[in-house]
């Protein structure tokens, strides 16, 4: 399954043209093999890979047969198919309402990405739609409870800012920890700041520095820059190292345009 717990937006952000063509070719091969082995849909429960391959072909190659197959699977109540069809419908005029219904159905059945997408639509609505952070919170929580790290990061921000729920720094710290434990670099950076100041978590400069290093290792640009500044100045936790600081600053400059668009 495609990893959607990174902070890069889905679907398939930042892929070059050649990589995208390779993925489409691979998706086509996967779906062709599945069709050859199982000519009919009757009784066949498709794998997540088959379903995601169908969505990719439908969206990026305009394959109408793949879209029809995806819809048949969604109509059978398969949560992954409902989610993928919803993602496809987000790209089609007049289909946004259908996409939301599919996300709600799949999210209610335990699909974390579908629940996350529904939360996104409520927290960051399109022009003319109503923003509803309280409902967004509920869908993000469903997504997070199924392991969605970016949803957990959003919950942390909402609790920190009192968006849809009362301000609760401790709850924000809990959700930041959840997202950080699942590898989200942005959550690691924010949790590092929280540990440094004792905001919602016990003050722990050593843990703060450890999380900053971890976030930088995952190429989060702001963390790389913050670590460079810390190394440049030096303190009780990290020795002064001008050469490393220069390397980190260069890395931050190089990474920022490549990766920053993936963070919200």
Tab-separated table of C-alpha atoms in Angstrom:
chain	number	residue	atom	x	y	z
A	1	UNK	CA	0.000	0.000	0.000
A	2	UNK	CA	1.192	3.517	-0.768
A	3	UNK	CA	2.474	5.226	2.367
A	4	UNK	CA	0.193	8.159	3.186
A	5	UNK	CA	1.554	8.801	6.653
A	6	UNK	CA	4.287	11.046	5.349
A	7	UNK	CA	3.753	14.777	5.249
A	8	UNK	CA	3.869	14.756	1.478
A	9	UNK	CA	0.409	15.319	0.052
A	10	UNK	CA	-1.388	12.479	-1.647
A	11	UNK	CA	-1.708	11.494	-4.400
A	12	UNK	CA	1.810	11.088	-5.741
A	13	UNK	CA	3.147	14.548	-5.011
A	14	UNK	CA	6.584	15.549	-6.235
A	15	UNK	CA	6.940	12.636	-8.621
A	16	UNK	CA	8.841	13.409	-11.800
A	17	UNK	CA	7.258	12.623	-15.141
A	18	UNK	CA	9.431	9.570	-15.763
A	19	UNK	CA	8.722	8.124	-12.331
A	20	UNK	CA	5.010	8.697	-12.798
A	21	UNK	CA	5.066	6.916	-16.156
A	22	UNK	CA	6.886	4.004	-14.556
A	23	UNK	CA	4.253	3.812	-11.812
A	24	UNK	CA	1.445	3.895	-14.349
A	25	UNK	CA	3.100	1.098	-16.327
A	26	UNK	CA	3.538	-0.936	-13.137
A	27	UNK	CA	-0.066	-0.307	-12.128
A	28	UNK	CA	-1.230	-1.408	-15.582
A	29	UNK	CA	0.818	-4.592	-15.338
A	30	UNK	CA	-0.531	-5.383	-11.867
A	31	UNK	CA	-4.129	-4.898	-12.963
A	32	UNK	CA	-3.587	-6.862	-16.170
A	33	UNK	CA	-2.122	-9.793	-14.247
A	34	UNK	CA	-4.994	-9.727	-11.773
A	35	UNK	CA	-7.522	-9.652	-14.612
A	36	UNK	CA	-5.817	-12.491	-16.441
A	37	UNK	CA	-5.784	-14.679	-13.346
A	38	UNK	CA	-9.326	-13.746	-12.291
A	39	UNK	CA	-11.314	-12.814	-15.421
A	40	UNK	CA	-14.522	-11.890	-13.585
A	41	UNK	CA	-15.315	-9.821	-10.538
A	42	UNK	CA	-17.814	-12.332	-9.147
A	43	UNK	CA	-16.579	-13.566	-5.789
A	44	UNK	CA	-13.119	-12.073	-6.260
A	45	UNK	CA	-11.918	-9.878	-3.416
A	46	UNK	CA	-9.228	-7.622	-4.895
A	47	UNK	CA	-6.063	-6.836	-2.987
A	48	UNK	CA	-5.253	-3.296	-1.902
A	49	UNK	CA	-2.539	-3.238	-4.572
A	50	UNK	CA	-5.056	-4.106	-7.300
A	51	UNK	CA	-7.449	-1.416	-6.108
A	52	UNK	CA	-4.753	1.271	-5.879
A	53	UNK	CA	-3.451	0.256	-9.308
A	54	UNK	CA	-6.936	0.739	-10.739
A	55	UNK	CA	-7.182	4.220	-9.199
A	56	UNK	CA	-3.803	5.221	-10.595
A	57	UNK	CA	-4.720	4.033	-14.082
A	58	UNK	CA	-8.088	5.761	-13.933
A	59	UNK	CA	-6.675	9.068	-12.716
A	60	UNK	CA	-3.346	9.360	-14.469
A	61	UNK	CA	-3.930	7.326	-17.623
A	62	UNK	CA	-7.645	8.038	-18.104
A	63	UNK	CA	-8.432	4.320	-18.190
A	64	UNK	CA	-12.246	4.108	-18.124
A	65	UNK	CA	-12.243	0.328	-17.651
A	66	UNK	CA	-10.146	0.781	-14.520
A	67	UNK	CA	-12.600	3.383	-13.220
A	68	UNK	CA	-15.564	1.062	-13.851
A	69	UNK	CA	-13.795	-1.771	-12.063
A	70	UNK	CA	-13.027	0.538	-9.146
A	71	UNK	CA	-16.674	1.582	-8.921
A	72	UNK	CA	-17.873	-2.035	-8.927
A	73	UNK	CA	-15.548	-2.781	-6.048
A	74	UNK	CA	-16.689	0.328	-4.172
A	75	UNK	CA	-20.338	-0.606	-4.731
A	76	UNK	CA	-19.585	-3.922	-3.058
A	77	UNK	CA	-18.671	-1.980	0.082
A	78	UNK	CA	-14.909	-2.532	0.018
A	79	UNK	CA	-13.423	0.311	2.114
A	80	UNK	CA	-10.152	0.553	0.171
A	81	UNK	CA	-12.077	0.775	-3.116
A	82	UNK	CA	-14.392	3.408	-1.657
A	83	UNK	CA	-11.397	5.440	-0.535
A	84	UNK	CA	-9.618	5.157	-3.873
A	85	UNK	CA	-12.772	6.009	-5.815
A	86	UNK	CA	-13.246	8.998	-3.525
A	87	UNK	CA	-9.706	10.168	-4.296
A	88	UNK	CA	-10.414	9.761	-7.996
A	89	UNK	CA	-13.663	11.735	-7.687
A	90	UNK	CA	-11.800	14.612	-6.044
A	91	UNK	CA	-10.205	15.206	-9.452
A	92	UNK	CA	-13.526	15.196	-11.333
A	93	UNK	CA	-15.918	18.121	-11.657
A	94	UNK	CA	-19.244	17.609	-9.909
A	95	UNK	CA	-18.087	14.542	-8.005
A	96	UNK	CA	-16.898	16.112	-4.754
A	97	UNK	CA	-20.108	15.281	-2.880
A	98	UNK	CA	-19.831	11.654	-3.976
A	99	UNK	CA	-16.207	11.634	-2.834
A	100	UNK	CA	-17.184	12.845	0.651
A	101	UNK	CA	-19.851	10.133	0.953
A	102	UNK	CA	-17.302	7.495	-0.048
A	103	UNK	CA	-14.755	8.803	2.459
A	104	UNK	CA	-17.354	8.706	5.230
A	105	UNK	CA	-18.355	5.149	4.376
A	106	UNK	CA	-14.767	3.900	4.160
A	107	UNK	CA	-13.663	5.896	7.207
A	108	UNK	CA	-16.520	4.502	9.286
A	109	UNK	CA	-15.350	1.020	8.257
A	110	UNK	CA	-11.860	1.734	9.604
A	111	UNK	CA	-9.937	3.120	6.628
A	112	UNK	CA	-7.605	5.706	8.147
A	113	UNK	CA	-6.777	7.532	4.925
A	114	UNK	CA	-10.456	7.945	4.041
A	115	UNK	CA	-11.196	9.356	7.493
A	116	UNK	CA	-8.223	11.719	7.122
A	117	UNK	CA	-9.464	12.942	3.749
A	118	UNK	CA	-12.888	13.658	5.230
A	119	UNK	CA	-11.274	15.588	8.055
A	120	UNK	CA	-9.222	17.598	5.561
A	121	UNK	CA	-12.328	18.570	3.628
A	122	UNK	CA	-13.922	19.905	6.812
A	123	UNK	CA	-10.898	21.729	8.194
A	124	UNK	CA	-9.695	23.114	4.843
A	125	UNK	CA	-12.865	23.406	2.748
A	126	UNK	CA	-13.043	24.732	-0.771
A	127	UNK	CA	-14.504	28.160	-1.494
A	128	UNK	CA	-18.227	28.038	-0.849
A	129	UNK	CA	-18.031	25.137	1.606
A	130	UNK	CA	-18.442	25.481	5.376
A	131	UNK	CA	-15.479	24.997	7.663
A	132	UNK	CA	-16.355	22.662	10.541
A	133	UNK	CA	-13.360	22.012	12.815
A	134	UNK	CA	-15.412	20.091	15.388
A	135	UNK	CA	-16.434	17.512	12.782
A	136	UNK	CA	-12.927	17.561	11.340
A	137	UNK	CA	-11.588	16.680	14.790
A	138	UNK	CA	-13.820	13.608	14.936
A	139	UNK	CA	-12.696	12.325	11.542
A	140	UNK	CA	-9.031	13.059	12.234
A	141	UNK	CA	-9.355	11.116	15.470
A	142	UNK	CA	-10.792	8.115	13.609
A	143	UNK	CA	-7.855	8.320	11.201
A	144	UNK	CA	-5.296	8.669	13.993
A	145	UNK	CA	-6.771	5.734	15.890
A	146	UNK	CA	-6.016	3.690	12.784
A	147	UNK	CA	-2.395	4.829	12.765
A	148	UNK	CA	-2.534	7.920	10.528
A	149	UNK	CA	0.360	10.103	11.681
A	150	UNK	CA	-0.585	13.264	9.765
A	151	UNK	CA	-4.095	13.119	11.214
A	152	UNK	CA	-2.528	12.921	14.681
A	153	UNK	CA	-0.353	15.929	13.870
A	154	UNK	CA	-3.479	17.874	12.911
A	155	UNK	CA	-5.154	16.864	16.178
A	156	UNK	CA	-2.147	18.184	18.072
A	157	UNK	CA	-2.320	21.535	16.293
A	158	UNK	CA	-6.054	21.817	16.873
A	159	UNK	CA	-5.722	21.051	20.590
A	160	UNK	CA	-2.846	23.523	20.864
A	161	UNK	CA	-4.809	26.308	19.176
A	162	UNK	CA	-8.304	25.511	20.454
A	163	UNK	CA	-9.576	24.836	16.941
A	164	UNK	CA	-12.725	22.713	17.179
A	165	UNK	CA	-11.877	21.670	20.742
A	166	UNK	CA	-10.866	23.559	23.914
A	167	UNK	CA	-7.213	24.542	24.202
A	168	UNK	CA	-5.360	21.636	25.810
A	169	UNK	CA	-1.557	21.682	25.720
A	170	UNK	CA	-1.286	18.262	27.366
A	171	UNK	CA	-3.566	16.684	24.772
A	172	UNK	CA	-1.572	18.404	22.043
A	173	UNK	CA	1.588	16.864	23.471
A	174	UNK	CA	-0.001	13.410	23.492
A	175	UNK	CA	-0.982	13.616	19.839
A	176	UNK	CA	2.425	15.036	18.875
A	177	UNK	CA	4.015	12.068	20.619
A	178	UNK	CA	1.691	9.705	18.755
A	179	UNK	CA	2.597	11.232	15.386
A	180	UNK	CA	6.288	11.400	16.227
A	181	UNK	CA	6.364	7.740	17.277
A	182	UNK	CA	4.964	6.916	13.837
A	183	UNK	CA	7.781	8.674	12.052
A	184	UNK	CA	6.313	12.088	11.224
A	185	UNK	CA	9.245	14.501	10.938
A	186	UNK	CA	7.176	17.640	11.461
A	187	UNK	CA	5.690	16.213	14.655
A	188	UNK	CA	9.193	15.364	15.872
A	189	UNK	CA	10.251	18.971	15.379
A	190	UNK	CA	7.199	20.414	17.141
A	191	UNK	CA	7.548	17.917	19.978
A	192	UNK	CA	11.202	18.901	20.281
A	193	UNK	CA	10.127	22.502	20.843
A	194	UNK	CA	7.530	21.371	23.367
A	195	UNK	CA	10.108	19.420	25.381
A	196	UNK	CA	12.497	22.354	25.270
A	197	UNK	CA	9.932	24.705	26.830
A	198	UNK	CA	7.828	22.220	28.814
A	199	UNK	CA	4.709	23.041	26.800
A	200	UNK	CA	2.259	20.173	27.362
A	201	UNK	CA	5.052	17.741	28.227
A	202	UNK	CA	7.641	17.723	31.033
A	203	UNK	CA	10.595	19.956	30.183
A	204	UNK	CA	13.408	17.744	28.927
A	205	UNK	CA	16.162	19.465	26.888
A	206	UNK	CA	17.911	16.141	26.227
A	207	UNK	CA	14.761	14.660	24.678
A	208	UNK	CA	14.232	17.909	22.791
A	209	UNK	CA	17.671	17.684	21.194
A	210	UNK	CA	17.211	13.999	20.384
A	211	UNK	CA	13.931	14.710	18.595
A	212	UNK	CA	15.482	17.630	16.733
A	213	UNK	CA	18.235	15.336	15.446
A	214	UNK	CA	15.645	12.729	14.433
A	215	UNK	CA	13.565	15.296	12.559
A	216	UNK	CA	16.638	16.622	10.772
A	217	UNK	CA	17.652	13.065	9.837
A	218	UNK	CA	14.281	12.816	8.076
A	219	UNK	CA	15.158	15.924	6.049
A	220	UNK	CA	12.604	18.261	7.612
A	221	UNK	CA	14.038	21.629	6.452
A	222	UNK	CA	13.155	23.693	9.537
A	223	UNK	CA	14.701	21.048	11.811
A	224	UNK	CA	17.888	20.990	9.751
A	225	UNK	CA	18.150	24.780	10.012
A	226	UNK	CA	17.442	24.756	13.761
A	227	UNK	CA	20.029	22.037	14.312
A	228	UNK	CA	22.559	24.001	12.265
A	229	UNK	CA	22.019	27.052	14.468
A	230	UNK	CA	22.407	24.922	17.611
A	231	UNK	CA	25.634	23.378	16.321
A	232	UNK	CA	26.914	26.771	15.230
A	233	UNK	CA	26.499	28.200	18.713
A	234	UNK	CA	27.194	25.084	20.775
A	235	UNK	CA	25.813	24.426	24.244
A	236	UNK	CA	25.917	21.889	27.074
A	237	UNK	CA	24.116	19.306	24.938
A	238	UNK	CA	26.007	19.681	21.683
A	239	UNK	CA	29.558	20.833	20.924
A	240	UNK	CA	30.221	23.828	18.718
A	241	UNK	CA	31.083	22.643	15.200
A	242	UNK	CA	31.278	25.287	12.480
A	243	UNK	CA	31.988	22.774	9.717
A	244	UNK	CA	28.933	20.648	10.553
A	245	UNK	CA	26.846	23.805	10.884
A	246	UNK	CA	27.864	24.911	7.386
A	247	UNK	CA	26.981	21.484	5.965
A	248	UNK	CA	23.602	21.516	7.691
A	249	UNK	CA	22.772	25.022	6.482
A	250	UNK	CA	23.648	24.023	2.937
A	251	UNK	CA	21.496	20.918	3.287
A	252	UNK	CA	18.588	22.962	4.630
A	253	UNK	CA	18.861	25.357	1.694
A	254	UNK	CA	18.880	22.470	-0.776
A	255	UNK	CA	16.056	20.541	0.884
A	256	UNK	CA	13.675	23.463	1.432
A	257	UNK	CA	12.529	23.926	-2.198
A	258	UNK	CA	12.374	20.171	-2.777
A	259	UNK	CA	10.394	19.223	0.300
A	260	UNK	CA	8.720	22.297	1.754
A	261	UNK	CA	5.660	22.074	-0.493
A	262	UNK	CA	4.853	18.761	1.162
A	263	UNK	CA	4.308	20.357	4.572
A	264	UNK	CA	1.164	22.205	5.623
